[in-house]
Amino acid sequence: VNIGAEIALNRKVTIDIPLNYNPWGFSDNKKMKHFMIQPEIRMWSCEKFNGNFWGIHTHYGYYNMGGMLPFGFKDGKFFGIENRTIKKYRFQGYLLGAGISFGHQWIITNKWSAEFELGVGYTYLNYKKYFSQKCGDMISKESKKYLGPTKVALSIIYNIK
């Protein structure tokens, strides 16, 4: 479930505040639970809420994932990225980071718009690693640093004026 609000600060600058939430678990203790917020300051090239924009975003999230591969992964591989451990283990922790993005928004009608955005940046992940079975023992406390895509969005927008 994703929801957000974007508010104009002046003629060419807005702040976007999206919230992402997935509370569901699956059978056999499989999980893809998370909560994330990713506020962003956007600088529009011509006018706010129309055309190209550049953004600076930060993100914070809490997650509890494991026992299954995210959608699109088959046998531990997704676009050349391999992650077989997420099928055998559960990872519970937080992430935080920042990045830059570029996007474009199209006005469809007075009330509706569409938007595409792509961002790159840095993310720090801190987590506890468990065996994926229910009440699995904690194996370790770990952290990772990530540099790469931090935001990909295709949004349908309802404008409240």
CSV table of N, CA and C in Angstrom, one decimal:
chain,number,residue,atom,x,y,z
A,1,VAL,N,0.9,-1.2,0.0
A,1,VAL,CA,0.0,0.0,0.0
A,1,VAL,C,0.9,1.2,0.0
A,2,ASN,N,0.8,2.1,-1.0
A,2,ASN,CA,1.6,3.3,-1.1
A,2,ASN,C,0.6,4.5,-1.2
A,3,ILE,N,1.0,5.6,-0.5
A,3,ILE,CA,0.3,6.8,-0.6
A,3,ILE,C,1.3,8.0,-0.4
A,4,GLY,N,0.9,9.1,-0.9
A,4,GLY,CA,1.8,10.2,-0.7
A,4,GLY,C,1.1,11.6,-0.9
A,5,ALA,N,1.8,12.6,-0.6
A,5,ALA,CA,1.4,14.0,-0.8
A,5,ALA,C,2.5,14.8,-1.3
A,6,GLU,N,2.2,15.7,-2.2
A,6,GLU,CA,3.2,16.6,-2.7
A,6,GLU,C,2.7,18.1,-2.6
A,7,ILE,N,3.5,18.9,-2.0
A,7,ILE,CA,3.0,20.3,-1.7
A,7,ILE,C,4.0,21.3,-2.3
A,8,ALA,N,3.4,22.3,-2.9
A,8,ALA,CA,4.3,23.4,-3.5
A,8,ALA,C,4.8,24.3,-2.4
A,9,LEU,N,6.1,24.6,-2.5
A,9,LEU,CA,6.8,25.5,-1.6
A,9,LEU,C,6.9,26.9,-2.3
A,10,ASN,N,7.1,26.9,-3.6
A,10,ASN,CA,7.0,28.1,-4.4
A,10,ASN,C,6.7,27.7,-5.8
A,11,ARG,N,7.0,28.6,-6.8
A,11,ARG,CA,6.6,28.4,-8.2
A,11,ARG,C,7.3,27.2,-8.8
A,12,LYS,N,8.5,26.9,-8.4
A,12,LYS,CA,9.3,25.8,-9.0
A,12,LYS,C,9.8,24.7,-8.1
A,13,VAL,N,9.4,24.8,-6.8
A,13,VAL,CA,9.9,23.8,-5.8
A,13,VAL,C,8.8,23.2,-5.1
A,14,THR,N,8.8,21.9,-4.9
A,14,THR,CA,7.8,21.1,-4.2
A,14,THR,C,8.5,20.2,-3.2
A,15,ILE,N,7.7,19.7,-2.3
A,15,ILE,CA,8.2,18.6,-1.4
A,15,ILE,C,7.2,17.5,-1.6
A,16,ASP,N,7.8,16.3,-1.8
A,16,ASP,CA,7.0,15.1,-2.0
A,16,ASP,C,7.2,14.1,-0.8
A,17,ILE,N,6.2,13.6,-0.2
A,17,ILE,CA,6.3,12.7,1.0
A,17,ILE,C,5.5,11.5,0.7
A,18,PRO,N,6.2,10.4,0.2
A,18,PRO,CA,5.5,9.1,0.0
A,18,PRO,C,5.7,8.2,1.2
A,19,LEU,N,4.7,7.4,1.5
A,19,LEU,CA,4.7,6.4,2.5
A,19,LEU,C,4.5,5.0,1.8
A,20,ASN,N,5.3,4.0,2.2
A,20,ASN,CA,5.1,2.7,1.6
A,20,ASN,C,4.9,1.7,2.8
A,21,TYR,N,3.9,0.9,2.7
A,21,TYR,CA,3.6,0.0,3.8
A,21,TYR,C,3.2,-1.4,3.3
A,22,ASN,N,3.8,-2.5,3.8
A,22,ASN,CA,3.3,-3.8,3.4
A,22,ASN,C,3.3,-4.6,4.7
A,23,PRO,N,2.1,-4.8,5.3
A,23,PRO,CA,2.0,-5.5,6.6
A,23,PRO,C,1.8,-7.0,6.5
A,24,TRP,N,1.7,-7.6,5.3
A,24,TRP,CA,1.3,-9.0,5.2
A,24,TRP,C,2.5,-10.0,5.3
A,25,GLY,N,2.2,-11.1,5.9
A,25,GLY,CA,3.0,-12.2,5.9
A,25,GLY,C,2.3,-13.3,5.1
A,26,PHE,N,3.1,-14.4,4.8
A,26,PHE,CA,2.5,-15.5,4.0
A,26,PHE,C,2.7,-16.8,4.8
A,27,SER,N,2.2,-17.9,4.2
A,27,SER,CA,2.3,-19.2,4.9
A,27,SER,C,3.8,-19.6,5.1
A,28,ASP,N,4.0,-20.5,6.0
A,28,ASP,CA,5.4,-21.0,6.3
A,28,ASP,C,6.3,-19.9,6.8
A,29,ASN,N,5.8,-18.9,7.5
A,29,ASN,CA,6.6,-17.8,8.0
A,29,ASN,C,7.4,-17.0,6.9
A,30,LYS,N,6.8,-17.0,5.7
A,30,LYS,CA,7.4,-16.2,4.6
A,30,LYS,C,6.9,-14.7,4.8
A,31,LYS,N,7.9,-13.8,4.7
A,31,LYS,CA,7.5,-12.4,5.0
A,31,LYS,C,8.1,-11.5,3.9
A,32,MET,N,7.4,-10.4,3.6
A,32,MET,CA,7.9,-9.3,2.9
A,32,MET,C,7.3,-8.0,3.5
A,33,LYS,N,7.4,-7.9,4.8
A,33,LYS,CA,6.9,-6.8,5.5
A,33,LYS,C,7.8,-5.6,5.5
A,34,HIS,N,7.3,-4.4,5.4
A,34,HIS,CA,8.1,-3.2,5.5
A,34,HIS,C,7.2,-1.9,5.7
A,35,PHE,N,7.9,-0.9,6.2
A,35,PHE,CA,7.4,0.5,6.3
A,35,PHE,C,8.5,1.4,5.8
A,36,MET,N,8.2,2.3,4.9
A,36,MET,CA,9.3,3.2,4.4
A,36,MET,C,8.7,4.6,4.2
A,37,ILE,N,9.5,5.6,4.4
A,37,ILE,CA,9.2,7.0,4.1
A,37,ILE,C,10.4,7.5,3.3
A,38,GLN,N,10.1,8.3,2.2
A,38,GLN,CA,11.1,8.8,1.3
A,38,GLN,C,10.8,10.2,0.9
A,39,PRO,N,11.0,11.2,1.8
A,39,PRO,CA,10.7,12.6,1.4
A,39,PRO,C,11.7,13.1,0.4
A,40,GLU,N,11.2,14.0,-0.4
A,40,GLU,CA,12.0,14.5,-1.5
A,40,GLU,C,11.7,16.0,-1.8
A,41,ILE,N,12.7,16.8,-2.0
A,41,ILE,CA,12.6,18.1,-2.5
A,41,ILE,C,12.8,18.1,-4.0
A,42,ARG,N,11.8,18.7,-4.7
A,42,ARG,CA,11.9,18.6,-6.2
A,42,ARG,C,12.0,20.0,-6.7
A,43,MET,N,12.9,20.2,-7.7
A,43,MET,CA,13.1,21.4,-8.5
A,43,MET,C,12.6,21.2,-9.9
A,44,TRP,N,11.6,21.9,-10.3
A,44,TRP,CA,10.9,21.7,-11.6
A,44,TRP,C,11.6,22.6,-12.6
A,45,SER,N,11.8,22.1,-13.8
A,45,SER,CA,12.5,22.9,-14.9
A,45,SER,C,11.6,24.1,-15.4
A,46,CYS,N,10.3,24.0,-15.4
A,46,CYS,CA,9.5,25.1,-15.9
A,46,CYS,C,8.4,25.5,-14.9
A,47,GLU,N,7.5,24.6,-14.7
A,47,GLU,CA,6.4,24.9,-13.7
A,47,GLU,C,6.2,23.7,-12.8
A,48,LYS,N,5.8,23.9,-11.6
A,48,LYS,CA,5.5,22.8,-10.7
A,48,LYS,C,4.4,21.9,-11.2
A,49,PHE,N,4.6,20.6,-10.9
A,49,PHE,CA,3.6,19.5,-11.3
A,49,PHE,C,3.4,19.4,-12.8
A,50,ASN,N,4.4,19.8,-13.6
A,50,ASN,CA,4.3,19.6,-15.0
A,50,ASN,C,5.7,19.6,-15.6
A,51,GLY,N,6.0,18.5,-16.4
A,51,GLY,CA,7.3,18.5,-17.0
A,51,GLY,C,8.4,17.8,-16.2
A,52,ASN,N,9.6,18.2,-16.5
A,52,ASN,CA,10.8,17.5,-15.9
A,52,ASN,C,11.1,18.1,-14.5
A,53,PHE,N,11.7,17.3,-13.6
A,53,PHE,CA,12.1,17.7,-12.3
A,53,PHE,C,13.4,17.0,-11.9
A,54,TRP,N,14.2,17.6,-11.1
A,54,TRP,CA,15.3,17.0,-10.4
A,54,TRP,C,14.9,16.9,-8.9
A,55,GLY,N,15.3,15.8,-8.2
A,55,GLY,CA,15.0,15.7,-6.8
A,55,GLY,C,16.2,15.3,-6.0
A,56,ILE,N,16.1,15.7,-4.7
A,56,ILE,CA,17.0,15.2,-3.7
A,56,ILE,C,16.2,14.5,-2.6
A,57,HIS,N,16.4,13.2,-2.4
A,57,HIS,CA,15.6,12.5,-1.4
A,57,HIS,C,16.4,11.8,-0.4
A,58,THR,N,15.7,11.5,0.7
A,58,THR,CA,16.3,10.7,1.8
A,58,THR,C,15.3,9.6,2.1
A,59,HIS,N,15.7,8.5,2.7
A,59,HIS,CA,14.8,7.5,3.0
A,59,HIS,C,15.1,6.8,4.3
A,60,TYR,N,14.1,6.3,4.9
A,60,TYR,CA,14.2,5.5,6.1
A,60,TYR,C,13.1,4.4,6.1
A,61,GLY,N,13.5,3.2,6.5
A,61,GLY,CA,12.5,2.1,6.5
A,61,GLY,C,12.9,1.1,7.5
A,62,TYR,N,11.8,0.3,7.8
A,62,TYR,CA,12.0,-0.8,8.7
A,62,TYR,C,11.4,-2.0,7.9
A,63,TYR,N,12.1,-3.2,8.0
A,63,TYR,CA,11.7,-4.3,7.2
A,63,TYR,C,11.9,-5.6,8.0
A,64,ASN,N,11.1,-6.6,7.6
A,64,ASN,CA,11.1,-8.0,8.1
A,64,ASN,C,10.8,-8.9,6.9
A,65,MET,N,11.9,-9.4,6.3
A,65,MET,CA,11.7,-10.1,5.0
A,65,MET,C,12.5,-11.4,5.1
A,66,GLY,N,11.9,-12.4,4.4
A,66,GLY,CA,12.6,-13.7,4.3
A,66,GLY,C,11.8,-14.9,4.1
A,67,GLY,N,12.4,-16.0,3.8
A,67,GLY,CA,11.7,-17.2,3.5
A,67,GLY,C,11.2,-17.3,2.1
A,68,MET,N,11.3,-16.2,1.4
A,68,MET,CA,10.8,-16.2,0.0
A,68,MET,C,11.6,-15.2,-0.8
A,69,LEU,N,11.5,-15.3,-2.1
A,69,LEU,CA,12.2,-14.4,-3.0
A,69,LEU,C,11.2,-13.3,-3.4
A,70,PRO,N,11.6,-12.1,-3.5
A,70,PRO,CA,10.7,-11.0,-3.9
A,70,PRO,C,10.2,-11.3,-5.3
A,71,PHE,N,9.1,-10.7,-5.7
A,71,PHE,CA,8.4,-10.9,-7.0
A,71,PHE,C,9.5,-10.6,-8.1
A,72,GLY,N,9.5,-11.5,-9.1
A,72,GLY,CA,10.5,-11.4,-10.2
A,72,GLY,C,11.7,-12.2,-10.0
A,73,PHE,N,12.0,-12.7,-8.8
A,73,PHE,CA,13.1,-13.6,-8.6
A,73,PHE,C,12.7,-15.0,-8.9
A,74,LYS,N,13.5,-15.7,-9.6
A,74,LYS,CA,13.3,-17.1,-9.9
A,74,LYS,C,14.6,-17.8,-9.6
A,75,ASP,N,14.6,-18.8,-8.7
A,75,ASP,CA,15.8,-19.6,-8.4
A,75,ASP,C,16.9,-18.7,-7.9
A,76,GLY,N,16.6,-17.6,-7.2
A,76,GLY,CA,17.6,-16.7,-6.6
A,76,GLY,C,18.2,-15.7,-7.6
A,77,LYS,N,17.7,-15.6,-8.8
A,77,LYS,CA,18.3,-14.6,-9.7
A,77,LYS,C,17.2,-13.6,-10.3
A,78,PHE,N,17.6,-12.4,-10.4
A,78,PHE,CA,16.7,-11.3,-10.9
A,78,PHE,C,17.6,-10.3,-11.7
A,79,PHE,N,17.4,-10.2,-13.0
A,79,PHE,CA,18.3,-9.3,-13.8
A,79,PHE,C,19.7,-9.5,-13.5
A,80,GLY,N,20.2,-10.7,-13.3
A,80,GLY,CA,21.6,-11.0,-13.1
A,80,GLY,C,22.1,-10.8,-11.6
A,81,ILE,N,21.2,-10.3,-10.8
A,81,ILE,CA,21.5,-10.2,-9.3
A,81,ILE,C,21.1,-11.5,-8.7
A,82,GLU,N,22.0,-12.1,-7.9
A,82,GLU,CA,21.7,-13.4,-7.3
A,82,GLU,C,21.6,-13.2,-5.8
A,83,ASN,N,20.5,-13.8,-5.2
A,83,ASN,CA,20.3,-13.7,-3.8
A,83,ASN,C,19.6,-14.9,-3.3
A,84,ARG,N,20.3,-16.0,-3.2
A,84,ARG,CA,19.7,-17.3,-2.7
A,84,ARG,C,19.5,-17.3,-1.2
A,85,THR,N,20.2,-16.5,-0.5
A,85,THR,CA,20.1,-16.5,1.0
A,85,THR,C,18.7,-16.1,1.5
A,86,ILE,N,18.0,-15.2,0.8
A,86,ILE,CA,16.8,-14.7,1.3
A,86,ILE,C,15.7,-15.8,1.3
A,87,LYS,N,15.9,-16.9,0.6
A,87,LYS,CA,15.0,-18.0,0.7
A,87,LYS,C,15.2,-18.8,1.9
A,88,LYS,N,16.4,-18.9,2.4
A,88,LYS,CA,16.7,-19.7,3.6
A,88,LYS,C,16.7,-18.9,4.9
A,89,TYR,N,16.8,-17.6,4.8
A,89,TYR,CA,16.9,-16.8,6.0
A,89,TYR,C,15.9,-15.6,6.1
A,90,ARG,N,15.7,-15.1,7.2
A,90,ARG,CA,14.9,-13.9,7.4
A,90,ARG,C,15.7,-12.7,7.9
A,91,PHE,N,15.5,-11.5,7.4
A,91,PHE,CA,16.3,-10.4,7.8
A,91,PHE,C,15.3,-9.3,8.3
A,92,GLN,N,15.7,-8.8,9.5
A,92,GLN,CA,14.8,-7.9,10.2
A,92,GLN,C,15.7,-6.7,10.7
A,93,GLY,N,15.4,-5.5,10.2
A,93,GLY,CA,16.2,-4.3,10.6
A,93,GLY,C,15.7,-3.1,10.0
A,94,TYR,N,16.6,-2.1,9.8
A,94,TYR,CA,16.2,-0.8,9.3
A,94,TYR,C,17.2,-0.4,8.2
A,95,LEU,N,16.8,0.6,7.4
A,95,LEU,CA,17.6,1.1,6.3
A,95,LEU,C,17.5,2.6,6.4
A,96,LEU,N,18.5,3.3,6.0
A,96,LEU,CA,18.5,4.8,5.8
A,96,LEU,C,19.5,5.2,4.8
A,97,GLY,N,19.2,6.3,4.1
A,97,GLY,CA,20.1,6.8,3.0
A,97,GLY,C,19.5,8.0,2.3
A,98,ALA,N,20.2,8.3,1.2
A,98,ALA,CA,19.8,9.5,0.5
A,98,ALA,C,20.2,9.3,-1.0
A,99,GLY,N,19.6,10.2,-1.8
A,99,GLY,CA,20.0,10.1,-3.3
A,99,GLY,C,19.4,11.2,-4.1
A,100,ILE,N,19.7,11.2,-5.4
A,100,ILE,CA,19.2,12.2,-6.3
A,100,ILE,C,18.3,11.5,-7.3
A,101,SER,N,17.4,12.2,-7.9
A,101,SER,CA,16.5,11.6,-8.9
A,101,SER,C,16.1,12.5,-10.0
A,102,PHE,N,15.6,12.0,-11.1
A,102,PHE,CA,15.1,12.7,-12.2
A,102,PHE,C,13.7,12.1,-12.5
A,103,GLY,N,12.8,13.0,-12.9
A,103,GLY,CA,11.5,12.5,-13.3
A,103,GLY,C,10.7,13.4,-14.2
A,104,HIS,N,9.6,12.9,-14.7
A,104,HIS,CA,8.8,13.7,-15.6
A,104,HIS,C,7.3,13.5,-15.2
A,105,GLN,N,6.5,14.5,-15.2
A,105,GLN,CA,5.1,14.4,-14.9
A,105,GLN,C,4.3,14.9,-16.1
A,106,TRP,N,3.3,14.2,-16.5
A,106,TRP,CA,2.4,14.5,-17.6
A,106,TRP,C,1.0,14.9,-17.0
A,107,ILE,N,0.4,16.0,-17.4
A,107,ILE,CA,-0.9,16.3,-17.0
A,107,ILE,C,-1.9,15.6,-18.0
A,108,ILE,N,-2.8,14.8,-17.4
A,108,ILE,CA,-3.8,14.1,-18.3
A,108,ILE,C,-5.1,14.9,-18.4
A,109,THR,N,-5.6,15.2,-17.2
A,109,THR,CA,-6.8,16.1,-17.2
A,109,THR,C,-6.5,17.1,-16.0
A,110,ASN,N,-7.5,17.9,-15.7
A,110,ASN,CA,-7.4,18.9,-14.7
A,110,ASN,C,-7.2,18.2,-13.3
A,111,LYS,N,-7.7,17.0,-13.1
A,111,LYS,CA,-7.6,16.3,-11.8
A,111,LYS,C,-6.6,15.1,-11.8
A,112,TRP,N,-6.2,14.6,-13.0
A,112,TRP,CA,-5.3,13.5,-13.1
A,112,TRP,C,-4.0,13.7,-13.8
A,113,SER,N,-2.9,13.1,-13.3
A,113,SER,CA,-1.6,13.2,-13.9
A,113,SER,C,-0.9,11.8,-13.8
A,114,ALA,N,0.2,11.7,-14.6
A,114,ALA,CA,1.0,10.5,-14.5
A,114,ALA,C,2.4,10.9,-14.3
A,115,GLU,N,3.2,10.1,-13.7
A,115,GLU,CA,4.6,10.5,-13.4
A,115,GLU,C,5.5,9.2,-13.5
A,116,PHE,N,6.7,9.5,-14.0
A,116,PHE,CA,7.8,8.5,-13.9
A,116,PHE,C,9.0,9.1,-13.2
A,117,GLU,N,9.7,8.3,-12.4
A,117,GLU,CA,10.9,8.8,-11.7
A,117,GLU,C,11.9,7.7,-11.5
A,118,LEU,N,13.2,8.1,-11.6
A,118,LEU,CA,14.3,7.2,-11.4
A,118,LEU,C,15.3,7.9,-10.5
A,119,GLY,N,15.7,7.2,-9.4
A,119,GLY,CA,16.7,7.8,-8.5
A,119,GLY,C,17.9,6.9,-8.2
A,120,VAL,N,19.0,7.4,-7.9
A,120,VAL,CA,20.2,6.7,-7.4
A,120,VAL,C,20.7,7.3,-6.2
A,121,GLY,N,21.4,6.5,-5.4
A,121,GLY,CA,21.9,7.0,-4.1
A,121,GLY,C,22.6,5.9,-3.3
A,122,TYR,N,22.7,6.2,-2.0
A,122,TYR,CA,23.4,5.4,-1.0
A,122,TYR,C,22.4,5.0,0.0
A,123,THR,N,22.5,3.7,0.5
A,123,THR,CA,21.6,3.2,1.5
A,123,THR,C,22.5,2.3,2.5
A,124,TYR,N,22.3,2.6,3.8
A,124,TYR,CA,22.9,1.8,4.8
A,124,TYR,C,21.8,0.9,5.4
A,125,LEU,N,22.1,-0.4,5.5
A,125,LEU,CA,21.1,-1.4,6.0
A,125,LEU,C,21.8,-2.0,7.3
A,126,ASN,N,21.0,-2.1,8.4
A,126,ASN,CA,21.4,-2.7,9.6
A,126,ASN,C,20.3,-3.7,10.0
A,127,TYR,N,20.7,-5.0,10.2
A,127,TYR,CA,19.7,-6.0,10.4
A,127,TYR,C,20.2,-7.2,11.3
A,128,LYS,N,19.3,-8.0,11.7
A,128,LYS,CA,19.5,-9.2,12.4
A,128,LYS,C,19.1,-10.3,11.4
A,129,LYS,N,20.0,-11.4,11.3
A,129,LYS,CA,19.7,-12.5,10.4
A,129,LYS,C,19.2,-13.7,11.2
A,130,TYR,N,18.1,-14.3,10.8
A,130,TYR,CA,17.5,-15.4,11.4
A,130,TYR,C,17.3,-16.6,10.5
A,131,PHE,N,17.3,-17.8,11.0
A,131,PHE,CA,16.8,-18.9,10.1
A,131,PHE,C,15.3,-18.6,9.8
A,132,SER,N,14.8,-19.0,8.6
A,132,SER,CA,13.5,-18.5,8.2
A,132,SER,C,12.3,-19.3,8.8
A,133,GLN,N,12.6,-20.4,9.5
A,133,GLN,CA,11.4,-21.1,10.1
A,133,GLN,C,10.9,-20.3,11.2
A,134,LYS,N,9.6,-20.5,11.6
A,134,LYS,CA,9.0,-19.8,12.7
A,134,LYS,C,9.8,-19.9,14.0
A,135,CYS,N,10.0,-18.8,14.6
A,135,CYS,CA,10.8,-18.7,15.9
A,135,CYS,C,12.3,-19.2,15.6
A,136,GLY,N,12.7,-18.9,14.4
A,136,GLY,CA,14.1,-19.3,14.0
A,136,GLY,C,15.1,-18.6,14.9
A,137,ASP,N,16.2,-19.2,15.2
A,137,ASP,CA,17.3,-18.6,16.0
A,137,ASP,C,18.0,-17.5,15.2
A,138,MET,N,18.4,-16.5,16.0
A,138,MET,CA,19.2,-15.4,15.4
A,138,MET,C,20.6,-15.9,15.1
A,139,ILE,N,21.0,-15.7,13.9
A,139,ILE,CA,22.4,-16.1,13.5
A,139,ILE,C,23.4,-15.1,13.7
A,140,SER,N,23.1,-13.8,13.3
A,140,SER,CA,24.1,-12.8,13.4
A,140,SER,C,23.4,-11.4,13.3
A,141,LYS,N,24.2,-10.4,13.7
A,141,LYS,CA,23.8,-9.0,13.5
A,141,LYS,C,24.8,-8.5,12.4
A,142,GLU,N,24.2,-7.9,11.3
A,142,GLU,CA,25.0,-7.5,10.2
A,142,GLU,C,24.6,-6.1,9.7
A,143,SER,N,25.5,-5.5,8.9
A,143,SER,CA,25.1,-4.3,8.2
A,143,SER,C,25.7,-4.3,6.8
A,144,LYS,N,25.1,-3.6,5.9
A,144,LYS,CA,25.6,-3.5,4.5
A,144,LYS,C,25.5,-2.1,4.0
A,145,LYS,N,26.3,-1.7,3.1
A,145,LYS,CA,26.3,-0.4,2.4
A,145,LYS,C,25.9,-0.7,1.0
A,146,TYR,N,25.0,0.1,0.4
A,146,TYR,CA,24.5,-0.1,-0.9
A,146,TYR,C,24.6,1.2,-1.7
A,147,LEU,N,25.1,1.1,-2.9
A,147,LEU,CA,25.2,2.3,-3.8
A,147,LEU,C,24.5,1.8,-5.2
A,148,GLY,N,23.4,2.5,-5.6
A,148,GLY,CA,22.7,2.1,-6.8
A,148,GLY,C,21.4,2.7,-6.8
A,149,PRO,N,20.4,2.1,-7.6
A,149,PRO,CA,19.1,2.6,-7.7
A,149,PRO,C,18.4,2.6,-6.3
A,150,THR,N,17.8,3.8,-5.9
A,150,THR,CA,17.1,3.9,-4.7
A,150,THR,C,15.6,4.3,-4.9
A,151,LYS,N,15.3,4.6,-6.1
A,151,LYS,CA,13.9,5.0,-6.4
A,151,LYS,C,13.6,4.7,-7.8
A,152,VAL,N,12.5,4.0,-8.0
A,152,VAL,CA,11.9,3.8,-9.3
A,152,VAL,C,10.4,3.9,-9.1
A,153,ALA,N,9.7,4.8,-9.8
A,153,ALA,CA,8.3,5.0,-9.6
A,153,ALA,C,7.6,5.3,-10.8
A,154,LEU,N,6.4,4.7,-11.0
A,154,LEU,CA,5.4,5.0,-12.0
A,154,LEU,C,4.2,5.3,-11.2
A,155,SER,N,3.7,6.5,-11.3
A,155,SER,CA,2.6,6.9,-10.4
A,155,SER,C,1.4,7.5,-11.2
A,156,ILE,N,0.2,7.2,-10.7
A,156,ILE,CA,-1.0,7.8,-11.2
A,156,ILE,C,-1.4,8.8,-10.1
A,157,ILE,N,-1.6,10.1,-10.4
A,157,ILE,CA,-1.8,11.1,-9.4
A,157,ILE,C,-3.2,11.7,-9.5
A,158,TYR,N,-3.8,11.9,-8.4
A,158,TYR,CA,-5.1,12.6,-8.3
A,158,TYR,C,-4.8,14.0,-7.7
A,159,ASN,N,-5.0,15.0,-8.4
A,159,ASN,CA,-4.7,16.4,-8.0
A,159,ASN,C,-5.8,17.0,-7.1
A,160,ILE,N,-5.5,17.5,-5.9
A,160,ILE,CA,-6.4,18.2,-5.1
A,160,ILE,C,-6.0,19.6,-5.1
A,161,LYS,N,-6.8,20.5,-5.6
A,161,LYS,CA,-6.5,21.9,-5.7
A,161,LYS,C,-7.4,22.8,-4.8
